[in-house]
């Protein structure tokens, strides 16, 4: 028996354990770093994603401020109560955060005229009528204030503020340079807390006339229409668009002075100012740490799954390498055993032949009895060598499909009896019995069938105790199959070895194999049966015997 050390292959378990430990340590470290990365990324997202929530939430306001508000200038100051009502209706429906709109129907004259306005030299800005539109609940409620009620019922503070900005702008206007849209917009708009006041922007030609009207009394005494709308805003009616609901558990609009005292260490919070007319308010974000942790895990788990996949892939590769090395080790061991046993099988008869030859050559004369003895020895040993060579050759030919299956009619009883005669002649103590049921002849290859019977008979004799050298053969026709059974009273086969006995070069380690076995007998039988389109199986009980079952197609 060759040792693992001598075979050239060593099962270095410390190397295997080191490989598994190293890969596992890298895997665990990768998981740890991936979790830290996920945690850091979500924490950064908690800070950075607030801007996106703010942007999406105030998008309606931006649309109102940048697109809807400038539409007032399209009317060139000629809005009346009906047109203003339709315009405001659209705004109140489309932008819920606008709760009230005050419309100032305004005139600009070249005289000191308005009691309820602002007069600068010959430049006068005053109100003809003021209309108030408000939205309560889902409906719209409007209250109209006439010209005679302006002074008593309307606060002029918002109007005066924007009018002063207008007059200041006109005084400083350089009539040789067209002002930019940004400059015009900033001077005709007044943004206060929760309020936007907007004068419609006149053309550059009208602005130049305004400049003249401040300094001079014009002959045609022009009168220009100006419209001003004041929008009252409620930040609490802004619809919050939480773009990260799995990150922010709660988002609400609160005053900038809001500072909750009940926020414990179990919560994470953040804030961002709304800006513009809502600069006194902010978005307040708060999430429990357990809520944040669920988002961390939702980010981490796909990374962990990918790492697990690569870990499993590495372990699979390691297992396949180990398995291949193990298979190579076993194959090397089997080949080594095969060469050793084959050498022994060849060496024994060769040695006997050489001894017999030397005795014949050195003997001065041989008696008739000695001649017969040496002749029998030479014949038997030559048969052993020939049989071994034929088995190896036949095995190779069958594996490579290099032979054809002959189809001859075989009489089963005669065939079995000839097999019994051959083996009882060789082994007089071998007890054979047989039984044939259901048929007499069938078509098969008698040479291959004979090899099959010979190998199983030899195994039955070899692996049986001295007082149990027996074999019972049954042959039955069951439907369209020939079922052959070879039952002996030998030492049996351990259940752990049943799946290995048909492998090439495999030998069960027991006292009956100490004198050498090539390990081809049962593997050869399996190849024969497969080549004959049949099946072979075995059942065995240790120390009680073994039964081989062969099923062949019935051709007749």
Coordinates of C-alpha atoms in Angstrom, one line a residue:
X1 CA 0.0 0.0 0.0
X2 CA 1.4 3.4 -1.0
X3 CA 1.3 6.2 1.5
X4 CA -0.1 9.7 0.8
X5 CA 3.4 11.0 1.4
X6 CA 5.0 8.6 -1.1
X7 CA 2.3 9.2 -3.7
X8 CA 3.4 12.8 -4.3
X9 CA 0.1 14.2 -3.2
X10 CA -0.4 15.6 0.3
X11 CA -3.7 16.6 1.7
X12 CA -2.4 19.8 3.4
X13 CA -5.4 20.5 5.6
X14 CA -3.7 23.4 7.2
X15 CA -3.4 25.1 3.8
X16 CA -7.1 24.4 3.1
X17 CA -8.1 25.8 6.5
X18 CA -5.9 28.8 5.9
X19 CA -7.5 29.4 2.5
X20 CA -11.0 29.1 3.9
X21 CA -10.0 31.3 6.9
X22 CA -8.5 34.0 4.7
X23 CA -11.4 34.1 2.3
X24 CA -13.9 34.2 5.2
X25 CA -11.9 37.0 6.9
X26 CA -11.9 39.0 3.7
X27 CA -15.6 38.4 3.3
X28 CA -16.4 39.5 6.9
X29 CA -14.2 42.5 6.5
X30 CA -15.8 43.4 3.2
X31 CA -19.3 43.1 4.9
X32 CA -18.1 45.4 7.7
X33 CA -16.7 48.0 5.3
X34 CA -19.8 47.7 3.1
X35 CA -22.0 48.3 6.1
X36 CA -19.9 51.3 7.1
X37 CA -20.0 52.6 3.6
X38 CA -23.8 52.2 3.5
X39 CA -24.3 53.9 6.8
X40 CA -22.1 56.8 5.8
X41 CA -23.8 57.1 2.5
X42 CA -27.3 57.2 4.0
X43 CA -26.1 59.7 6.6
X44 CA -24.8 61.9 3.8
X45 CA -28.0 61.5 1.9
X46 CA -30.0 62.6 5.0
X47 CA -28.1 65.9 4.8
X48 CA -27.9 66.3 1.0
X49 CA -31.4 65.0 0.0
X50 CA -33.1 67.8 1.9
X51 CA -32.4 70.2 -0.9
X52 CA -34.1 67.9 -3.4
X53 CA -37.2 67.7 -1.1
X54 CA -37.2 71.5 -0.8
X55 CA -36.9 71.9 -4.6
X56 CA -39.7 69.5 -5.4
X57 CA -41.9 71.0 -2.7
X58 CA -41.6 74.6 -3.8
X59 CA -41.7 73.8 -7.5
X60 CA -45.3 75.1 -7.7
X61 CA -44.2 78.4 -6.0
X62 CA -41.3 78.7 -8.5
X63 CA -43.6 78.1 -11.3
X64 CA -46.0 80.9 -10.0
X65 CA -43.2 83.3 -9.3
X66 CA -41.2 82.8 -12.6
X67 CA -44.0 82.1 -15.0
X68 CA -47.5 83.1 -13.7
X69 CA -46.6 86.4 -12.0
X70 CA -45.0 88.0 -15.1
X71 CA -48.3 87.4 -17.0
X72 CA -49.7 90.5 -15.2
X73 CA -47.5 92.7 -17.4
X74 CA -49.1 91.2 -20.5
X75 CA -52.3 93.2 -19.8
X76 CA -50.3 96.5 -19.9
X77 CA -52.3 97.9 -17.0
X78 CA -55.7 97.4 -18.5
X79 CA -57.0 94.7 -16.1
X80 CA -60.6 95.3 -15.0
X81 CA -62.5 93.6 -12.3
X82 CA -63.8 90.8 -14.6
X83 CA -60.5 90.0 -16.2
X84 CA -58.7 90.2 -12.8
X85 CA -61.4 87.8 -11.4
X86 CA -60.7 85.2 -14.0
X87 CA -57.0 85.6 -13.6
X88 CA -57.1 85.3 -9.9
X89 CA -59.5 82.3 -10.1
X90 CA -56.9 80.4 -12.0
X91 CA -54.2 81.3 -9.5
X92 CA -56.2 80.4 -6.4
X93 CA -57.1 77.0 -7.9
X94 CA -53.7 76.2 -9.3
X95 CA -51.7 77.4 -6.3
X96 CA -53.3 76.5 -3.0
X97 CA -50.7 78.3 -0.9
X98 CA -52.1 81.7 -2.2
X99 CA -54.9 82.5 0.2
X100 CA -55.8 86.1 -0.7
X101 CA -55.2 88.4 -3.7
X102 CA -55.7 92.2 -3.6
X103 CA -56.0 93.9 -7.0
X104 CA -55.2 97.6 -7.2
X105 CA -56.6 99.3 -10.3
X106 CA -54.1 102.1 -10.6
X107 CA -53.6 105.2 -12.7
X108 CA -50.4 107.3 -13.3
X109 CA -51.1 111.0 -14.1
X110 CA -49.1 114.1 -15.0
X111 CA -50.6 116.2 -12.1
X112 CA -50.8 116.4 -8.4
X113 CA -54.1 114.7 -8.2
X114 CA -54.6 111.7 -5.8
X115 CA -55.5 112.0 -2.2
X116 CA -55.1 108.3 -1.6
X117 CA -51.8 107.9 -3.6
X118 CA -48.3 109.2 -3.9
X119 CA -47.5 112.5 -5.6
X120 CA -44.0 113.6 -6.7
X121 CA -43.9 116.9 -8.5
X122 CA -46.2 116.4 -11.5
X123 CA -46.0 112.6 -11.2
X124 CA -48.9 111.1 -9.4
X125 CA -49.8 107.4 -8.7
X126 CA -53.2 106.6 -7.2
X127 CA -55.9 104.0 -6.9
X128 CA -59.2 104.0 -8.7
X129 CA -60.6 100.8 -7.2
X130 CA -59.4 97.9 -5.0
X131 CA -60.7 94.4 -5.4
X132 CA -60.0 91.7 -2.8
X133 CA -60.2 88.0 -3.7
X134 CA -59.9 85.3 -1.1
X135 CA -60.1 81.5 -1.0
X136 CA -61.7 79.8 1.9
X137 CA -61.9 76.0 2.0
X138 CA -62.7 74.6 -1.4
X139 CA -64.7 77.6 -2.7
X140 CA -63.7 81.2 -3.6
X141 CA -65.1 84.1 -1.6
X142 CA -64.7 87.6 -3.1
X143 CA -65.2 91.1 -1.6
X144 CA -65.1 94.1 -3.8
X145 CA -64.1 97.5 -2.3
X146 CA -65.2 100.6 -4.4
X147 CA -63.2 103.8 -4.9
X148 CA -65.1 105.7 -2.2
X149 CA -64.2 103.0 0.3
X150 CA -60.5 102.8 -0.3
X151 CA -59.4 105.2 2.4
X152 CA -61.5 103.7 5.2
X153 CA -61.3 100.0 4.3
X154 CA -58.0 99.2 2.7
X155 CA -54.5 99.4 4.2
X156 CA -52.3 101.4 1.8
X157 CA -49.0 100.2 3.2
X158 CA -48.3 97.5 0.6
X159 CA -49.4 99.8 -2.2
X160 CA -47.2 102.7 -0.9
X161 CA -44.1 100.5 -0.6
X162 CA -44.2 99.3 -4.2
X163 CA -45.1 102.8 -5.4
X164 CA -42.1 104.3 -3.6
X165 CA -39.9 101.7 -5.3
X166 CA -41.4 102.7 -8.6
X167 CA -40.9 106.4 -8.1
X168 CA -37.3 105.9 -6.9
X169 CA -36.6 103.7 -9.9
X170 CA -38.0 106.4 -12.3
X171 CA -35.9 109.1 -10.7
X172 CA -32.7 107.1 -11.2
X173 CA -33.6 105.8 -14.6
X174 CA -31.0 106.3 -17.3
X175 CA -33.1 106.9 -20.4
X176 CA -30.2 106.1 -22.7
X177 CA -29.9 102.5 -21.5
X178 CA -32.6 99.9 -21.6
X179 CA -32.8 98.3 -18.1
X180 CA -32.5 94.5 -17.9
X181 CA -35.4 92.3 -17.1
X182 CA -33.9 91.4 -13.7
X183 CA -33.6 95.1 -12.8
X184 CA -37.2 95.8 -13.9
X185 CA -38.5 92.7 -12.0
X186 CA -36.7 93.6 -8.8
X187 CA -38.0 97.2 -8.8
X188 CA -41.6 96.4 -9.7
X189 CA -41.8 93.6 -7.2
X190 CA -41.8 93.7 -3.4
X191 CA -41.2 90.4 -1.5
X192 CA -42.2 90.4 2.2
X193 CA -42.8 87.7 4.7
X194 CA -45.8 85.6 3.3
X195 CA -46.5 88.3 0.7
X196 CA -45.6 89.3 -2.8
X197 CA -46.6 92.7 -4.3
X198 CA -46.2 93.1 -8.1
X199 CA -46.7 96.2 -10.4
X200 CA -47.1 95.4 -14.0
X201 CA -43.9 96.4 -15.9
X202 CA -44.5 99.1 -18.5
X203 CA -42.6 99.5 -21.7
X204 CA -39.3 101.4 -21.9
X205 CA -41.0 104.2 -23.8
X206 CA -43.6 104.7 -21.0
X207 CA -40.8 104.6 -18.4
X208 CA -39.1 107.5 -20.3
X209 CA -42.3 109.4 -20.2
X210 CA -42.6 108.7 -16.5
X211 CA -39.1 110.3 -16.1
X212 CA -40.3 113.4 -17.9
X213 CA -43.5 113.6 -15.9
X214 CA -41.5 113.8 -12.6
X215 CA -39.8 117.0 -13.8
X216 CA -42.3 118.7 -16.1
X217 CA -45.9 119.3 -16.8
X218 CA -46.5 117.7 -20.2
X219 CA -48.8 119.4 -22.7
X220 CA -50.9 116.4 -23.5
X221 CA -51.2 115.5 -19.7
X222 CA -50.9 111.8 -20.4
X223 CA -52.7 109.2 -18.2
X224 CA -51.3 105.6 -17.9
X225 CA -52.9 102.5 -16.5
X226 CA -51.0 100.5 -13.9
X227 CA -52.1 97.3 -12.2
X228 CA -50.8 96.1 -8.9
X229 CA -51.6 92.7 -7.4
X230 CA -50.7 91.8 -3.8
X231 CA -50.6 88.0 -3.0
X232 CA -50.9 86.8 0.5
X233 CA -49.3 83.4 1.0
X234 CA -49.7 80.6 3.5
X235 CA -46.6 78.4 3.8
X236 CA -48.5 75.8 5.7
X237 CA -50.5 75.1 2.5
X238 CA -47.4 74.2 0.5
X239 CA -47.7 70.5 -0.4
X240 CA -44.6 68.7 0.8
X241 CA -43.2 66.3 -1.8
X242 CA -41.1 63.8 0.2
X243 CA -38.9 62.4 -2.5
X244 CA -37.2 60.1 0.0
X245 CA -40.0 58.5 2.1
X246 CA -37.7 55.7 3.2
X247 CA -35.2 58.2 4.5
X248 CA -37.3 60.9 6.0
X249 CA -39.9 59.6 8.4
X250 CA -41.6 63.0 8.8
X251 CA -41.2 66.3 7.0
X252 CA -43.2 69.4 8.0
X253 CA -43.1 73.1 7.6
X254 CA -42.4 75.0 10.8
X255 CA -41.2 78.5 11.8
X256 CA -37.5 79.1 11.7
X257 CA -37.6 79.5 15.5
X258 CA -39.0 76.0 15.9
X259 CA -36.7 73.9 18.1
X260 CA -38.4 70.8 19.6
X261 CA -37.3 69.9 23.0
X262 CA -38.6 66.3 22.8
X263 CA -36.0 65.1 20.2
X264 CA -34.1 62.4 22.0
X265 CA -30.9 60.6 21.0
X266 CA -33.1 58.0 19.3
X267 CA -34.0 60.4 16.5
X268 CA -32.1 62.1 13.7
X269 CA -33.3 65.6 12.5
X270 CA -32.4 68.2 10.0
X271 CA -33.8 71.5 8.6
X272 CA -33.6 73.7 5.5
X273 CA -35.0 77.3 5.1
X274 CA -37.7 77.8 2.5
X275 CA -36.4 81.2 1.4
X276 CA -38.1 84.1 -0.5
X277 CA -41.5 85.1 1.0
X278 CA -41.3 82.0 3.2
X279 CA -37.9 82.9 4.7
X280 CA -39.5 82.8 8.2
X281 CA -40.2 79.1 7.8
X282 CA -38.2 76.0 7.2
X283 CA -38.6 72.3 6.3
X284 CA -38.0 70.2 9.4
X285 CA -36.9 66.6 8.8
X286 CA -37.0 63.9 11.5
X287 CA -36.5 60.1 11.5
X288 CA -36.0 57.6 14.2
X289 CA -32.6 55.8 14.1
X290 CA -34.4 52.5 13.7
X291 CA -36.2 54.0 10.6
X292 CA -32.8 55.1 9.2
X293 CA -31.3 51.7 9.9
X294 CA -33.9 50.1 7.7
X295 CA -32.8 52.4 4.9
X296 CA -29.2 51.5 5.6
X297 CA -30.0 47.8 5.3
X298 CA -32.0 48.3 2.1
X299 CA -28.8 49.9 0.7
X300 CA -26.4 47.4 2.3
X301 CA -28.2 44.2 1.5
X302 CA -27.7 44.2 -2.3
X303 CA -24.0 44.9 -1.7
X304 CA -23.9 42.1 0.8
X305 CA -25.6 39.8 -1.6
X306 CA -23.0 40.6 -4.3
X307 CA -20.2 40.0 -1.8
X308 CA -21.9 36.7 -0.7
X309 CA -22.0 35.7 -4.4
X310 CA -18.3 36.3 -4.9
X311 CA -17.6 34.6 -1.6
X312 CA -19.6 31.6 -2.6
X313 CA -17.9 31.6 -6.0
X314 CA -14.4 31.6 -4.4
X315 CA -15.5 28.8 -2.0
X316 CA -16.8 26.9 -5.0
X317 CA -13.6 27.4 -6.9
X318 CA -11.6 26.3 -3.9
X319 CA -13.9 23.2 -3.5
X320 CA -13.5 22.3 -7.1
X321 CA -9.7 22.7 -6.9
X322 CA -9.6 20.5 -3.8
X323 CA -11.9 18.0 -5.4
X324 CA -9.8 17.8 -8.5
X325 CA -6.7 17.4 -6.4
X326 CA -8.4 14.7 -4.4
X327 CA -9.5 12.9 -7.5
X328 CA -6.0 13.2 -8.9
X329 CA -4.7 11.8 -5.7
X330 CA -7.1 8.9 -5.8
X331 CA -6.4 8.3 -9.5
X332 CA -2.7 8.4 -8.8
X333 CA -3.2 5.9 -6.0
X334 CA -5.3 3.7 -8.1
X335 CA -2.9 3.8 -10.9
X336 CA 0.0 3.1 -8.5
X337 CA -1.9 0.2 -7.0
X338 CA -2.8 -1.1 -10.5
X339 CA 0.8 -1.0 -11.7
X340 CA 2.0 -2.6 -8.5
X341 CA -0.6 -5.4 -8.6
X342 CA -0.3 -5.9 -12.3
X343 CA 3.4 -6.2 -11.9
X344 CA 2.8 -8.7 -9.2
X345 CA 0.3 -10.6 -11.3
X346 CA 2.8 -10.8 -14.2
X347 CA 5.8 -11.4 -11.9
X348 CA 4.3 -14.5 -10.2
X349 CA 3.7 -16.6 -13.3
X350 CA 6.9 -15.3 -14.9
X351 CA 8.9 -16.3 -11.9
X352 CA 7.3 -19.7 -11.8
X353 CA 7.9 -20.2 -15.5
X354 CA 11.6 -19.1 -15.1
X355 CA 12.1 -21.5 -12.2
X356 CA 10.5 -24.3 -14.1
X357 CA 12.7 -23.5 -17.1
X358 CA 15.8 -23.4 -15.1
X359 CA 15.0 -26.7 -13.5
X360 CA 14.4 -28.3 -16.9
X361 CA 17.6 -26.8 -18.2
X362 CA 19.8 -27.8 -15.3
X363 CA 18.3 -31.3 -14.9
X364 CA 20.5 -34.1 -16.5
X365 CA 17.4 -36.0 -17.2
X366 CA 13.6 -35.8 -16.4
X367 CA 11.3 -38.5 -15.5
X368 CA 7.9 -38.8 -17.2
X369 CA 6.3 -37.6 -14.0
X370 CA 8.6 -34.5 -13.8
X371 CA 8.0 -33.7 -17.4
X372 CA 4.2 -33.8 -16.9
X373 CA 4.5 -31.6 -13.7
X374 CA 6.7 -29.0 -15.4
X375 CA 4.5 -29.0 -18.5
X376 CA 1.4 -28.5 -16.4
X377 CA 3.1 -25.7 -14.5
X378 CA 4.2 -23.9 -17.6
X379 CA 0.7 -24.4 -19.2
X380 CA -1.1 -23.0 -16.2
X381 CA 1.1 -20.0 -15.7
X382 CA 1.0 -19.2 -19.5
X383 CA -2.9 -19.4 -19.2
X384 CA -2.7 -16.9 -16.3
X385 CA -0.6 -14.5 -18.4
X386 CA -2.8 -14.9 -21.4
X387 CA -6.0 -14.5 -19.4
X388 CA -4.7 -11.3 -17.8
X389 CA -3.6 -9.8 -21.2
X390 CA -6.9 -10.8 -22.8
X391 CA -8.9 -9.1 -20.0
X392 CA -6.9 -5.8 -20.4
X393 CA -7.2 -5.9 -24.1
X394 CA -10.9 -6.7 -24.0
X395 CA -11.6 -3.9 -21.5
X396 CA -9.8 -1.4 -23.7
X397 CA -11.7 -2.6 -26.8
X398 CA -15.0 -2.4 -25.1
X399 CA -14.4 1.1 -23.7
X400 CA -13.4 2.3 -27.1
X401 CA -16.2 0.5 -28.9
X402 CA -13.5 -1.3 -31.0
X403 CA -15.4 -4.6 -31.1
X404 CA -18.8 -5.6 -32.4
X405 CA -21.4 -7.6 -30.6
X406 CA -21.9 -11.0 -32.1
X407 CA -25.4 -12.4 -32.3
X408 CA -25.4 -16.2 -31.8
X409 CA -28.0 -18.5 -30.4
X410 CA -27.0 -19.8 -27.0
X411 CA -28.5 -22.7 -25.2
X412 CA -28.6 -21.5 -21.6
X413 CA -28.4 -24.8 -19.8
X414 CA -25.5 -26.1 -21.9
X415 CA -23.8 -22.7 -21.5
X416 CA -24.0 -22.8 -17.7
X417 CA -22.9 -26.5 -17.5
X418 CA -19.8 -25.8 -19.6
X419 CA -19.0 -22.9 -17.3
X420 CA -19.5 -25.2 -14.2
X421 CA -17.3 -27.8 -15.8
X422 CA -14.4 -25.4 -16.5
X423 CA -14.5 -24.0 -13.0
X424 CA -14.9 -27.2 -11.1
X425 CA -12.0 -28.6 -13.1
X426 CA -9.9 -25.7 -11.9
X427 CA -11.4 -25.6 -8.4
X428 CA -12.7 -29.0 -7.3
X429 CA -14.0 -27.7 -4.0
X430 CA -16.2 -25.1 -5.8
X431 CA -19.9 -26.1 -5.4
X432 CA -22.1 -25.0 -8.4
X433 CA -25.9 -25.1 -8.7
X434 CA -28.1 -23.5 -11.3
X435 CA -31.7 -23.1 -12.4
X436 CA -33.1 -22.0 -15.8
X437 CA -36.8 -21.0 -16.0
X438 CA -39.0 -19.7 -18.9
X439 CA -36.7 -20.2 -21.8
X440 CA -34.0 -22.4 -23.3
X441 CA -32.2 -20.3 -25.9
X442 CA -31.6 -16.7 -26.7
X443 CA -29.5 -14.6 -29.0
X444 CA -26.4 -13.0 -27.6
X445 CA -22.6 -12.9 -27.8
X446 CA -21.3 -16.1 -26.2
X447 CA -17.7 -14.9 -25.8
X448 CA -18.8 -11.8 -23.9
X449 CA -21.4 -13.7 -21.9
X450 CA -18.7 -16.3 -21.0
X451 CA -16.3 -13.5 -19.8
X452 CA -19.1 -12.2 -17.6
X453 CA -19.8 -15.6 -16.1
X454 CA -16.1 -16.4 -15.6
X455 CA -15.4 -13.1 -13.8
X456 CA -18.4 -13.5 -11.4
X457 CA -17.6 -17.1 -10.8
X458 CA -13.9 -16.3 -10.0
X459 CA -15.0 -13.5 -7.6
X460 CA -17.4 -15.9 -5.9
X461 CA -14.7 -18.4 -5.4
X462 CA -12.0 -15.9 -4.4
X463 CA -14.1 -14.0 -1.8
X464 CA -15.6 -17.0 -0.1
X465 CA -14.3 -18.8 3.0
X466 CA -12.9 -22.3 2.5
X467 CA -16.0 -24.0 3.7
X468 CA -18.4 -21.8 1.7
X469 CA -17.1 -22.0 -1.9
X470 CA -20.4 -22.1 -3.6
X471 CA -22.4 -20.3 -6.3
X472 CA -26.0 -20.6 -7.3
X473 CA -26.9 -19.2 -10.8
X474 CA -30.5 -18.6 -11.9
X475 CA -31.7 -17.5 -15.3
X476 CA -35.3 -16.5 -15.8
X477 CA -37.3 -14.9 -18.7
X478 CA -39.4 -12.1 -17.2
X479 CA -41.4 -10.4 -19.9
X480 CA -38.8 -9.4 -22.6
X481 CA -35.8 -9.5 -20.3
X482 CA -33.3 -12.3 -19.3
X483 CA -32.6 -11.9 -15.6
X484 CA -29.4 -13.6 -14.3
X485 CA -28.6 -13.9 -10.7
X486 CA -25.3 -15.0 -9.2
X487 CA -25.6 -15.7 -5.5
X488 CA -22.7 -16.8 -3.3
X489 CA -22.1 -17.5 0.3
X490 CA -19.0 -15.3 0.6
X491 CA -17.7 -12.6 2.9
X492 CA -20.1 -10.0 1.4
X493 CA -19.5 -6.3 0.6
X494 CA -19.8 -3.4 3.2
X495 CA -22.7 -1.0 2.3
X496 CA -20.2 1.9 2.2
X497 CA -18.3 0.1 -0.7
X498 CA -21.3 -0.8 -2.8
X499 CA -21.0 2.4 -4.9
X500 CA -17.3 1.9 -5.5
X501 CA -17.0 -1.8 -6.6
X502 CA -17.6 -1.1 -10.3
X503 CA -14.9 1.6 -10.5
X504 CA -11.8 0.8 -12.4
X505 CA -8.7 -0.1 -10.3
X506 CA -10.8 0.0 -7.1
X507 CA -10.1 -2.7 -4.6
X508 CA -11.8 -3.4 -1.3
X509 CA -9.2 -3.7 1.4
X510 CA -9.6 -7.2 3.1
X511 CA -7.5 -10.3 3.7
X512 CA -8.6 -11.8 0.4
X513 CA -6.9 -9.0 -1.5
X514 CA -3.6 -9.3 0.1
X515 CA -2.1 -11.4 -2.7
X516 CA -2.9 -8.8 -5.2
X517 CA -5.9 -7.8 -7.4
X518 CA -5.8 -5.5 -10.4
X519 CA -9.2 -4.1 -9.5
X520 CA -10.7 -4.6 -13.0
X521 CA -13.0 -7.6 -12.6
X522 CA -16.2 -5.9 -11.6
X523 CA -15.5 -2.8 -13.7
X524 CA -15.0 -5.2 -16.6
X525 CA -18.3 -6.9 -15.9
X526 CA -20.1 -3.5 -15.8
X527 CA -18.6 -2.5 -19.1
X528 CA -19.6 -5.9 -20.6
X529 CA -23.2 -5.5 -19.4
X530 CA -23.4 -1.9 -20.7
X531 CA -22.0 -3.0 -24.0
X532 CA -24.6 -5.7 -24.2
X533 CA -27.4 -3.1 -23.5
X534 CA -28.1 -4.5 -20.1
X535 CA -28.0 -3.5 -16.5
X536 CA -26.1 -4.8 -13.5
X537 CA -26.8 -4.3 -9.8
X538 CA -25.7 -5.9 -6.5
X539 CA -27.0 -6.5 -3.0
X540 CA -24.9 -7.9 -0.2
X541 CA -24.8 -8.7 3.5
X542 CA -21.4 -8.8 5.2
X543 CA -20.4 -12.4 6.2
X544 CA -23.6 -13.8 4.5
X545 CA -22.9 -13.4 0.8
X546 CA -23.5 -11.3 -2.3
X547 CA -25.9 -11.5 -5.1
X548 CA -25.3 -9.9 -8.5
X549 CA -28.3 -9.3 -10.7
X550 CA -27.9 -8.8 -14.5
X551 CA -30.7 -7.9 -16.8
X552 CA -30.2 -8.4 -20.6
X553 CA -32.5 -7.9 -23.5
X554 CA -34.1 -11.1 -24.8
X555 CA -33.5 -11.6 -28.5
X556 CA -35.0 -14.7 -30.0

